Coordinates of C-alpha atoms and ligand atoms in Angstrom, one line a residue:
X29 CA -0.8 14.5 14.2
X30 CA -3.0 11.1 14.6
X31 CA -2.8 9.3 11.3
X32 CA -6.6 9.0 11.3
X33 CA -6.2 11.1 7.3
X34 CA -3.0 9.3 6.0
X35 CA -4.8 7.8 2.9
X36 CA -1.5 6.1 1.5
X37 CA -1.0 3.9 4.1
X38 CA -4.7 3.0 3.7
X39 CA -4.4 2.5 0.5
X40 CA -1.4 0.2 0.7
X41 CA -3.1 -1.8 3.5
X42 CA -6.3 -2.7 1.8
X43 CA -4.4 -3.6 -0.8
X44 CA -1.9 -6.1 1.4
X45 CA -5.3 -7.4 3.0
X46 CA -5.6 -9.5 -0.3
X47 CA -2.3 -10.5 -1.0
X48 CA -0.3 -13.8 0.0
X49 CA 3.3 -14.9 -0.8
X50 CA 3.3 -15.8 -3.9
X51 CA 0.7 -13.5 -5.5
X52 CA 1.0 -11.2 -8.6
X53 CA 0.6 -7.3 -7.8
X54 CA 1.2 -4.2 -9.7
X55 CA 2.5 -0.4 -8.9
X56 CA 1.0 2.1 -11.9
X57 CA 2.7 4.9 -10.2
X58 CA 6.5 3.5 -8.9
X59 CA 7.6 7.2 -7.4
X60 CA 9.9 6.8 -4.4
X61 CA 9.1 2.9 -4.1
X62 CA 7.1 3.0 -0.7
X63 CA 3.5 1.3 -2.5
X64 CA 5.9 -1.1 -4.5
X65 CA 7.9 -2.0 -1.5
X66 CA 4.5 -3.0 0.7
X67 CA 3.4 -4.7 -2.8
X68 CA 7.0 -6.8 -2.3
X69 CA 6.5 -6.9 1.0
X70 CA 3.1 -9.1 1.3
X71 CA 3.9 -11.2 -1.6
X72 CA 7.2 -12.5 -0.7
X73 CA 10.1 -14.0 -2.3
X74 CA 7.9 -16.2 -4.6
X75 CA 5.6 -13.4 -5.6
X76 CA 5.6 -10.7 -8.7
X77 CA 5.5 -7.2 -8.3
X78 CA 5.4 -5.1 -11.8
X79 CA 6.1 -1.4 -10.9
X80 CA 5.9 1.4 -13.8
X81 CA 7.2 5.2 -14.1
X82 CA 7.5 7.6 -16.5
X83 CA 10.8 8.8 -15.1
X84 CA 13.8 6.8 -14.8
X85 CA 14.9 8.6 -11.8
X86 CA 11.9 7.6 -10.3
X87 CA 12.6 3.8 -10.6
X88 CA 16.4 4.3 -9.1
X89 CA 15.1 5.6 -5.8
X90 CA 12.5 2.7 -6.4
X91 CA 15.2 0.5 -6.9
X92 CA 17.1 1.8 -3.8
X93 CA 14.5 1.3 -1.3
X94 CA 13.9 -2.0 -2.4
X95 CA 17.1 -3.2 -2.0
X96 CA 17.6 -1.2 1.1
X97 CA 15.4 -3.7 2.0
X98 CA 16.3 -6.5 0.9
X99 CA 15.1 -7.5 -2.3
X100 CA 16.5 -7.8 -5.9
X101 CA 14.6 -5.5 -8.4
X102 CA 15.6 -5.8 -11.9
X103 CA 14.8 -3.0 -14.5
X104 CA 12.5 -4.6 -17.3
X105 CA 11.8 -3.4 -20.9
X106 CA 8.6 -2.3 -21.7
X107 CA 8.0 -4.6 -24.9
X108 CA 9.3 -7.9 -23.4
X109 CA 6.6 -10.0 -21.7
X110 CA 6.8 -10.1 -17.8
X111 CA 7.7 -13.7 -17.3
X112 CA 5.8 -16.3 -14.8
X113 CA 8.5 -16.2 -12.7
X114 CA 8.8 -14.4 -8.7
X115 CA 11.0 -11.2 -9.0
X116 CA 10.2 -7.6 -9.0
X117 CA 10.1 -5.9 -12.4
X118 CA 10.3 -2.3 -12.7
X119 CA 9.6 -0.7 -16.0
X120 CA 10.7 2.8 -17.3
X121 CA 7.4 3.4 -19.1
X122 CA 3.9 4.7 -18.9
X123 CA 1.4 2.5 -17.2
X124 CA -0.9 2.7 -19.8
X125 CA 1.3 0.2 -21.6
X126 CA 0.5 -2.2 -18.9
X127 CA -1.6 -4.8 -21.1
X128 CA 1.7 -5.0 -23.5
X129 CA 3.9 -6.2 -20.4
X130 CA 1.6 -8.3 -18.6
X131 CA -0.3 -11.1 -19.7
X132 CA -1.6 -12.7 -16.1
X133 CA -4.1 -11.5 -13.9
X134 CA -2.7 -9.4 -10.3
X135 CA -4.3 -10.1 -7.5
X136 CA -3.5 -6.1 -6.6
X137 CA -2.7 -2.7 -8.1
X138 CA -2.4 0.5 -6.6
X139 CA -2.4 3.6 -7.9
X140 CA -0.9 6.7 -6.5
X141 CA -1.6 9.8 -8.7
X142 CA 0.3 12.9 -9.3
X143 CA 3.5 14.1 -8.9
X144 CA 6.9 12.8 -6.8
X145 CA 6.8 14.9 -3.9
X146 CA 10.1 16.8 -4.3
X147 CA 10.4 16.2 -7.8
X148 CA 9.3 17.9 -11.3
X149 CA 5.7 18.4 -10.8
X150 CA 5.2 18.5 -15.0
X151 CA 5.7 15.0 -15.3
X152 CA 2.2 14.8 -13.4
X153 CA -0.1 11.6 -14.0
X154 CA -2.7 12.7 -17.0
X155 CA -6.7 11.7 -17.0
X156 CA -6.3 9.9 -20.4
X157 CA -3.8 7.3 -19.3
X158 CA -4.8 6.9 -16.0
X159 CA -8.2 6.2 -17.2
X160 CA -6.5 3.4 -19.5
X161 CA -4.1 1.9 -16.9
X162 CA -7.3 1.7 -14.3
X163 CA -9.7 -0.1 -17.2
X164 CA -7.0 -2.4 -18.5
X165 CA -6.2 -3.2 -14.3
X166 CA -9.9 -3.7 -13.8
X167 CA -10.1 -5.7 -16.8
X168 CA -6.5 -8.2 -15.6
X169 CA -8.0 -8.1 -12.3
X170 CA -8.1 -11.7 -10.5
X171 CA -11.7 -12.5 -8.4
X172 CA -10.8 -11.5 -4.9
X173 CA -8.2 -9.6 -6.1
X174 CA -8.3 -5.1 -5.6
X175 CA -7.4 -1.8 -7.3
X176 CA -6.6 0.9 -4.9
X177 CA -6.4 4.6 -6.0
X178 CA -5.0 7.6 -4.0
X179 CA -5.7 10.8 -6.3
X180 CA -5.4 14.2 -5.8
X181 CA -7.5 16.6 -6.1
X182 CA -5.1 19.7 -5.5
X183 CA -2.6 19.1 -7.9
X184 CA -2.6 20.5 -11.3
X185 CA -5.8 18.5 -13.6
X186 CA -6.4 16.3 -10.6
X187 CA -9.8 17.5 -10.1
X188 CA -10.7 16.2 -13.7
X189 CA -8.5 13.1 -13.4
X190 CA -10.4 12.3 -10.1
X191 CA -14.0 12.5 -11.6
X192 CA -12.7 10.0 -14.4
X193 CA -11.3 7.7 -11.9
X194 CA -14.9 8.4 -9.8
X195 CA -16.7 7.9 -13.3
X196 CA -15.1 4.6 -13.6
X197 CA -15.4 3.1 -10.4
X198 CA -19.2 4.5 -9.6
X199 CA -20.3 2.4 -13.2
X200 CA -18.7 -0.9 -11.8
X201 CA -21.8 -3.7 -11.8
X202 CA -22.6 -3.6 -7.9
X203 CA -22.7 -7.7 -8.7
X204 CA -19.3 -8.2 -10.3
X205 CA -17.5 -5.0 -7.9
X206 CA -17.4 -3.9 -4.5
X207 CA -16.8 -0.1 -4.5
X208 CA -15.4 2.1 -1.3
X209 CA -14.3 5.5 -1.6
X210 CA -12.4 6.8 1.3
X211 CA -12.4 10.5 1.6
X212 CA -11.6 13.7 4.3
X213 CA -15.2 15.1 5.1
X214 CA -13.8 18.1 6.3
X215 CA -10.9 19.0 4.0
X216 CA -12.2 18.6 0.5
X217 CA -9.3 19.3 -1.3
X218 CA -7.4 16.1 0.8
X219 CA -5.7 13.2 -1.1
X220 CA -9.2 10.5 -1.4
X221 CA -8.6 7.0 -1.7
X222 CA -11.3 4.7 -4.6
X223 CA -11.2 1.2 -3.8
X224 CA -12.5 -1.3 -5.8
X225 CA -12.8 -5.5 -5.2
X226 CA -13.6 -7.8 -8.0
X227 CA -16.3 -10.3 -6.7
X228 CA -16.0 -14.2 -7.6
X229 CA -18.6 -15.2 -9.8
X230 CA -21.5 -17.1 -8.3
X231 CA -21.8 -19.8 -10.5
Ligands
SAM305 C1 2.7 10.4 -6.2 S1 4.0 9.7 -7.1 C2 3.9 8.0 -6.7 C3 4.4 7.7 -5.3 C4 4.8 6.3 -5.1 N1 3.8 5.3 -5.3 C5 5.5 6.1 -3.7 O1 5.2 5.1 -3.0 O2 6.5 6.8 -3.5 C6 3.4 9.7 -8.8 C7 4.4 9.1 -9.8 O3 3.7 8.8 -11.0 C8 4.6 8.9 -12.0 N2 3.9 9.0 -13.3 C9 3.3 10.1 -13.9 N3 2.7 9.8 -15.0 C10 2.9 8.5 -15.2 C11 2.5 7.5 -16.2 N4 1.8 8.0 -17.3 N5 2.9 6.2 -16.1 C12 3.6 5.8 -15.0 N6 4.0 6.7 -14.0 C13 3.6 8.0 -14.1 C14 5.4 10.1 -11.7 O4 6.7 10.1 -12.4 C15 5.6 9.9 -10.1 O5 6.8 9.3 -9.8

């Protein structure tokens, strides 16, 4: 089948669009490590990637694909500041503890909601903290810089989850935010992608 539909690897390239060596980027949603790897990926060896999941298994086949590949993740705690240095940090914790880790400002995060395919489909991303994660990502966000969202409307609460994450994005100040929303006209219930890109100021 053409890959016409495939929003993830949209996702992940709209996000790599903005991203050079050296840049900070973050993962909300870790899962099997394939966002967090492109994330690595564009900003190099001097760059940051945060990555977060609820599930520690999660983070090992993370961890595996990145070194697979080449790189040297390290597991991070949750209350310890992410330092201003280039590594990849993966932290066993919810993403709506991002503000607590990170104190800089990513030039990307991605988001891709619900389950691990293949794994236990209760630990599920919820509205409530996906609705914190995305405001305190839009809030970090650097002027140039993008938050990309894959959410799914098929999976268990994703309906609701994905007219918070529409709620949020639609508000954005058409000034400060450009807005896409990247969805399958003829299969509603499809994975849709919400991009939004922080504008610099015009001053
Ligand atoms: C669709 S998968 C992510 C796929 C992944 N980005 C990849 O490239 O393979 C969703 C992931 O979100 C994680 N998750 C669910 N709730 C979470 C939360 N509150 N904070 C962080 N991760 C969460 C799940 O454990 C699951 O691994």
């Amino acid at each position: 089948m053409s890959s016409l539909t495939r929003i993830v690897p949209r996702s992940q390239q709209l996000v790599a669009e903005v991203l050079m060596p050296g840049d900070l980027a973050v993962d909300l949603t870790a899962g099997k490590g394939r966002d967090t790897l492109a994330l690595a990926q564009a900003v190099g060896a001097t760059g940051r990637v945060v990555a977060f999941d609820v599930q520690r298994e999660a983070l090992d086949k993370t961890a595996h694909l990145l070194i697979k590949n080449g790189f040297k993740p390290s597991f991070w705690e949750n209350d310890r500041e992410i330092p201003d240095l280039p590594g990849l940090y993966l932290i066993h914790s919810c993403h709506a503890s991002l503000g607590k880790a990170l104190h800089h400002a990513p030039k990307a995060v991605i988001a891709n909601l619900g389950y691990l395919p293949g794994g236990d489909k209760r630990l599920i991303t919820r509205s409530e903290t996906t609705r914190q994660a995305l405001e305190q990502s839009l809030e970090r966000l650097t002027p140039g810089g993008r938050l990309s969202v894959t959410v799914y409307p098929s999976h268990p609460g994703g309906t609701s989850e994905g007219s918070i994450v529409c709620n949020l994005f639609s508000g954005l100040p058409p000034e400060d935010w450009q807005v896409l929303q990247i969805s399958v006209a003829n299969r509603p219930e499809a994975p849709y992608l919400m991009i939004a890109e922080r504008q610099y100021s015009r001053t």
